[in-house]
Each structure stands twice: as C-alpha cells, then as structure tokens.
Coordinates of C-alpha atoms in Angstrom, one line a residue:
Chain V
X19 CA 117.2 94.0 103.9
X20 CA 115.6 97.2 102.8
X21 CA 113.0 99.0 105.0
X22 CA 110.7 101.9 104.3
X23 CA 109.4 104.0 107.1
X24 CA 106.7 106.7 107.0
X25 CA 105.9 109.2 109.6
X26 CA 103.5 110.0 111.2
X27 CA 101.2 107.0 111.0
X28 CA 98.2 109.3 111.2
X29 CA 97.6 113.0 111.6
X30 CA 94.6 115.2 112.3
X31 CA 95.2 118.8 111.3
X32 CA 93.2 122.0 110.9
X33 CA 92.5 123.7 107.6
X34 CA 95.1 126.3 107.0
X35 CA 97.8 124.6 109.1
X36 CA 101.1 123.4 107.8
X37 CA 101.9 119.8 107.1
X38 CA 105.1 117.7 106.8
X39 CA 105.0 114.0 106.0
X40 CA 108.2 112.0 105.8
X41 CA 109.5 108.8 104.3
X42 CA 112.9 107.1 104.8
X43 CA 114.3 104.1 102.9
X44 CA 117.1 102.1 104.4
X45 CA 119.1 99.4 102.8
X46 CA 119.1 100.7 99.2
X47 CA 121.3 103.4 97.7
X48 CA 119.9 105.8 95.1
X49 CA 116.4 104.6 95.0
X50 CA 113.7 106.2 92.8
X51 CA 111.1 107.7 95.1
X52 CA 107.4 108.4 94.7
X53 CA 104.6 109.9 96.6
X54 CA 101.0 108.6 96.1
X55 CA 97.8 109.8 97.5
X56 CA 94.3 108.4 97.8
X57 CA 91.3 110.5 98.7
X58 CA 88.6 108.7 100.6
X59 CA 86.7 106.6 98.1
X60 CA 89.1 107.5 95.4
X61 CA 92.0 105.9 93.6
X62 CA 95.7 106.0 94.5
X63 CA 97.4 108.5 92.3
X64 CA 101.0 109.5 92.0
X65 CA 101.9 113.0 93.2
X66 CA 105.6 113.3 92.9
X67 CA 108.7 111.4 91.8
X68 CA 112.4 111.7 92.3
X69 CA 115.2 109.8 90.8
X70 CA 118.1 111.7 92.5
X71 CA 118.8 113.8 95.6
X72 CA 117.6 117.4 95.2
X73 CA 115.4 116.7 92.2
X74 CA 111.7 116.3 92.5
X75 CA 109.1 116.4 89.7
X76 CA 105.4 117.1 90.2
X77 CA 102.9 114.8 88.5
X78 CA 99.6 116.2 89.9
X79 CA 99.0 119.7 91.2
X80 CA 97.4 119.6 94.6
X81 CA 99.0 122.6 96.3
X82 CA 101.5 120.3 97.9
X83 CA 105.3 120.2 97.5
X84 CA 107.9 117.6 97.9
X85 CA 111.6 117.6 98.6
X86 CA 114.4 115.0 98.7
X87 CA 117.0 116.4 101.1
X88 CA 118.9 113.2 101.4
X89 CA 119.3 110.1 99.2
X90 CA 117.1 108.1 101.5
X91 CA 114.6 110.7 102.5
X92 CA 111.5 112.1 100.8
X93 CA 109.4 114.8 102.4
X94 CA 105.8 115.9 101.4
X95 CA 104.7 119.3 102.7
X96 CA 102.4 122.3 102.4
X97 CA 102.1 125.6 104.3
X98 CA 98.3 125.6 104.2
X99 CA 96.2 122.5 104.3
X100 CA 92.9 122.3 102.5
X101 CA 90.0 120.0 103.3
X102 CA 90.7 118.2 100.0
X103 CA 94.1 117.1 101.3
X104 CA 92.5 114.5 103.5
X105 CA 93.3 111.0 102.5
X106 CA 95.9 108.3 102.6
X107 CA 99.5 109.1 101.6
X108 CA 101.9 106.4 100.4
X109 CA 105.6 106.6 99.8
X110 CA 107.2 104.1 97.4
X111 CA 110.5 103.3 95.9
X112 CA 111.9 101.4 93.0
X113 CA 115.5 100.4 92.1
X114 CA 114.9 100.2 88.4
X115 CA 113.2 102.5 85.9
X116 CA 110.9 100.9 83.5
X117 CA 107.3 99.8 83.1
X118 CA 108.3 96.4 84.4
X119 CA 109.8 97.8 87.6
X120 CA 108.2 96.8 90.9
X121 CA 107.5 99.7 93.3
X122 CA 107.7 99.0 97.0
X123 CA 105.4 100.8 99.3
X124 CA 105.5 102.1 102.8
X125 CA 102.7 101.6 105.3
X126 CA 101.2 105.0 104.6
X127 CA 100.0 108.0 106.6
X128 CA 96.4 108.7 107.1
X129 CA 95.7 112.4 107.1
X130 CA 92.4 114.0 108.3
X131 CA 91.9 117.7 107.7
X132 CA 89.2 119.3 109.7
Chain N
X26 CA 95.0 109.0 79.8
X27 CA 95.4 105.5 81.1
X28 CA 92.8 104.1 83.5
X29 CA 92.1 100.9 85.5
X30 CA 88.7 99.8 86.5
X31 CA 87.9 97.4 89.3
X32 CA 84.2 96.9 89.3
X33 CA 83.8 95.4 92.8
X34 CA 84.5 97.6 95.7
X35 CA 83.7 94.9 98.2
X36 CA 83.7 91.1 97.8
X37 CA 82.6 88.8 100.6
X38 CA 83.2 85.1 100.3
X39 CA 83.0 82.0 102.4
X40 CA 86.3 80.1 103.0
X41 CA 86.9 77.5 100.3
X42 CA 85.0 79.2 97.6
X43 CA 86.8 80.5 94.4
X44 CA 88.0 84.0 94.2
X45 CA 87.7 86.2 91.1
X46 CA 88.4 89.9 91.2
X47 CA 87.9 91.9 88.1
X48 CA 90.3 94.3 86.5
X49 CA 90.0 96.0 83.1
X50 CA 92.2 98.8 81.7
X51 CA 92.5 101.4 79.1
X52 CA 95.9 102.4 77.7
X53 CA 97.3 103.8 74.6
X54 CA 100.8 102.3 75.0
X55 CA 101.8 100.3 78.0
X56 CA 100.4 96.9 78.9
X57 CA 102.3 96.0 82.0
X58 CA 99.8 95.1 84.7
X59 CA 100.2 94.5 88.4
X60 CA 98.2 93.2 91.3
X61 CA 99.1 94.6 94.7
X62 CA 97.6 93.3 98.0
X63 CA 97.4 95.3 101.1
X64 CA 96.6 93.6 104.4
X65 CA 95.3 95.5 107.3
X66 CA 97.9 98.0 108.7
X67 CA 100.5 96.8 106.3
X68 CA 102.0 98.3 103.1
X69 CA 100.7 97.3 99.7
X70 CA 102.9 94.4 98.3
X71 CA 103.3 93.1 94.8
X72 CA 101.3 89.9 94.2
X73 CA 101.5 89.4 90.4
X74 CA 102.7 91.2 87.3
X75 CA 102.5 90.5 83.6
X76 CA 103.0 92.0 80.2
X77 CA 102.6 88.8 78.2
X78 CA 99.4 88.3 76.3
X79 CA 97.4 85.1 77.2
X80 CA 100.1 83.8 79.6
X81 CA 99.0 82.7 83.1
X82 CA 101.0 84.2 85.9
X83 CA 100.9 82.6 89.3
X84 CA 102.0 83.4 92.8
X85 CA 101.0 82.4 96.3
X86 CA 98.0 80.4 95.0
X87 CA 96.7 83.4 93.0
X88 CA 96.8 83.6 89.2
X89 CA 96.0 86.0 86.5
X90 CA 96.1 86.1 82.7
X91 CA 96.6 89.2 80.7
X92 CA 94.1 89.3 77.8
X93 CA 95.0 92.3 75.6
X94 CA 92.0 91.6 73.3
X95 CA 89.6 92.3 76.1
X96 CA 91.9 94.6 78.1
X97 CA 91.5 92.4 81.2
X98 CA 93.7 91.1 84.0
X99 CA 91.4 89.4 86.4
X100 CA 92.8 87.9 89.6
X101 CA 91.7 84.4 90.6
X102 CA 92.2 81.7 93.2
X103 CA 90.6 78.3 93.4
X104 CA 89.9 78.3 97.1
X105 CA 89.7 81.3 99.4
X106 CA 91.4 81.3 102.7
X107 CA 90.8 83.5 105.8
X108 CA 94.2 85.0 105.4
X109 CA 93.3 86.2 101.9
X110 CA 91.2 89.0 103.4
X111 CA 92.8 92.2 102.2
X112 CA 92.5 95.1 99.9
X113 CA 93.5 94.2 96.3
X114 CA 94.7 96.8 93.8
X115 CA 95.1 96.3 90.1
X116 CA 97.6 98.7 88.5
X117 CA 98.9 99.7 85.1
X118 CA 102.5 100.8 84.7
X119 CA 103.2 103.6 82.2
X120 CA 105.8 106.1 81.3
X121 CA 104.3 109.4 82.1
X122 CA 107.1 111.5 80.7
X123 CA 110.9 111.6 81.0
X124 CA 112.2 109.3 83.6
X125 CA 108.9 108.8 85.4
X126 CA 107.2 105.5 85.5
X127 CA 104.0 105.7 87.4
X128 CA 101.4 103.2 88.5
X129 CA 97.8 103.9 87.6
X130 CA 95.7 102.2 90.1
X131 CA 92.1 101.0 90.2
X132 CA 90.0 101.9 93.2
X133 CA 90.7 98.6 94.9
X134 CA 88.6 95.6 95.9
X135 CA 88.2 94.8 99.6
X136 CA 88.0 91.0 99.9
X137 CA 86.6 89.6 103.1
X138 CA 86.7 85.8 103.6
X139 CA 84.5 84.4 106.3
X140 CA 84.5 81.0 108.0

C-alpha cells in the first residue's frame, strides 16, 4: 500500500530564517507530485507540481522553491521566511494526469512564522 | 480563472438531521468536481467526484449531483452521524497549462455534529 509522509508535523520559525519541508511517497513509482498551501482563513492553492525527478514547475510565486531530488521525494524550501508564509502546507500525489485524476494528500505541515 | 465557493464556513448539526453543504463554481472549461473530507489530524481524502451533468454520485452515505446549469455540486446526506464531523472541501479540477492538472479548492466547510 502506498503511504505519504510529511515532515515536520508543525514548525514555528522566525522571519528571515530558512525553511525546508519534506514529503515522501512510498509504494508508488513515478508519481506526479504537488505542493499546496493554505493561509489562515484562506483557500488551499497549488504552489508547485512535478511529473518527473529533477523537474519542478511553479504555479504561484510566493518566494518559495521546490525540488524533487528523488522519485519519491518532494522538498519545499526558502532561504528567508516571510510572515505571509504562515499556513498549512500539503503535499499530494497522483498516478494519472487528467482532470479526472484523484490526488492523494499527506497529513500536512502547519507553519507559523513569527 | 476558475473558482469554487463554499458559502458556509461552519455548520453545526444535531445527529440524525440531514446534511447539506453548498458548493458552486465558475469555470471556463473543466467541469470535474470533487468533494474531499479531512478529519482532525488526518489527510484530506476523496469523498466523491463527478463530471456528469444531472447524475447523482454516492459514497459512504453522502451524495452529490453536478448541475451544470446552476454550476453547483452540493454535498448531502440524509442523516448526520457524529463521525461525519470534519472539514469538507469542494474542488474543481482543471488543466492549468502543459502537464499540470490542479485542484482549485473552496475555503472548506467545517461540519460539527453534536449528540
């Protein structure tokens, strides 16, 4: 069975500090990967997607970057956090590409920037 | 761009009463709609999906019918259970360019069912 793991579960960071959030999918080869973010009181919005190792496309510009160093790993990072980065970050994967394709979500990471 | 509106942020119901969570959408192209449910401390999971106009879709006691004429995909259940307490997201799937298929979410409705 496939599993998706996100780390850390929660993080409290200072403005200007670096950030690295991770996501690992086990049990599926070559998944399509996605990062979503939800600001407090806001809507979940897609930030990045990747359909293969080493290739990541940005959907929304938020002064964040993403990388896919391995087939089963997706990393979200920044060198300098902003207050506006606070929120809930979800990693997701899908096996198929298409409007009908179900996306499977991880449990998320709650980030508080002070 | 595409958008999804869930008018209720918070719904509180007594166990046994019917559930109706509203979802309307705006889209230029795609009409593939999803309902995701997120229980406390768990990942969002797919509850229902549909792209067929006027066809009822059912799963785990919940049902929804996509009505393209009114751009709606409301979630319903005849009798609420305590275990239905969760955050419910309505989402629209679209091709946002190239190989990317993204979900555009509503803000979510927190359903609380009380004894």
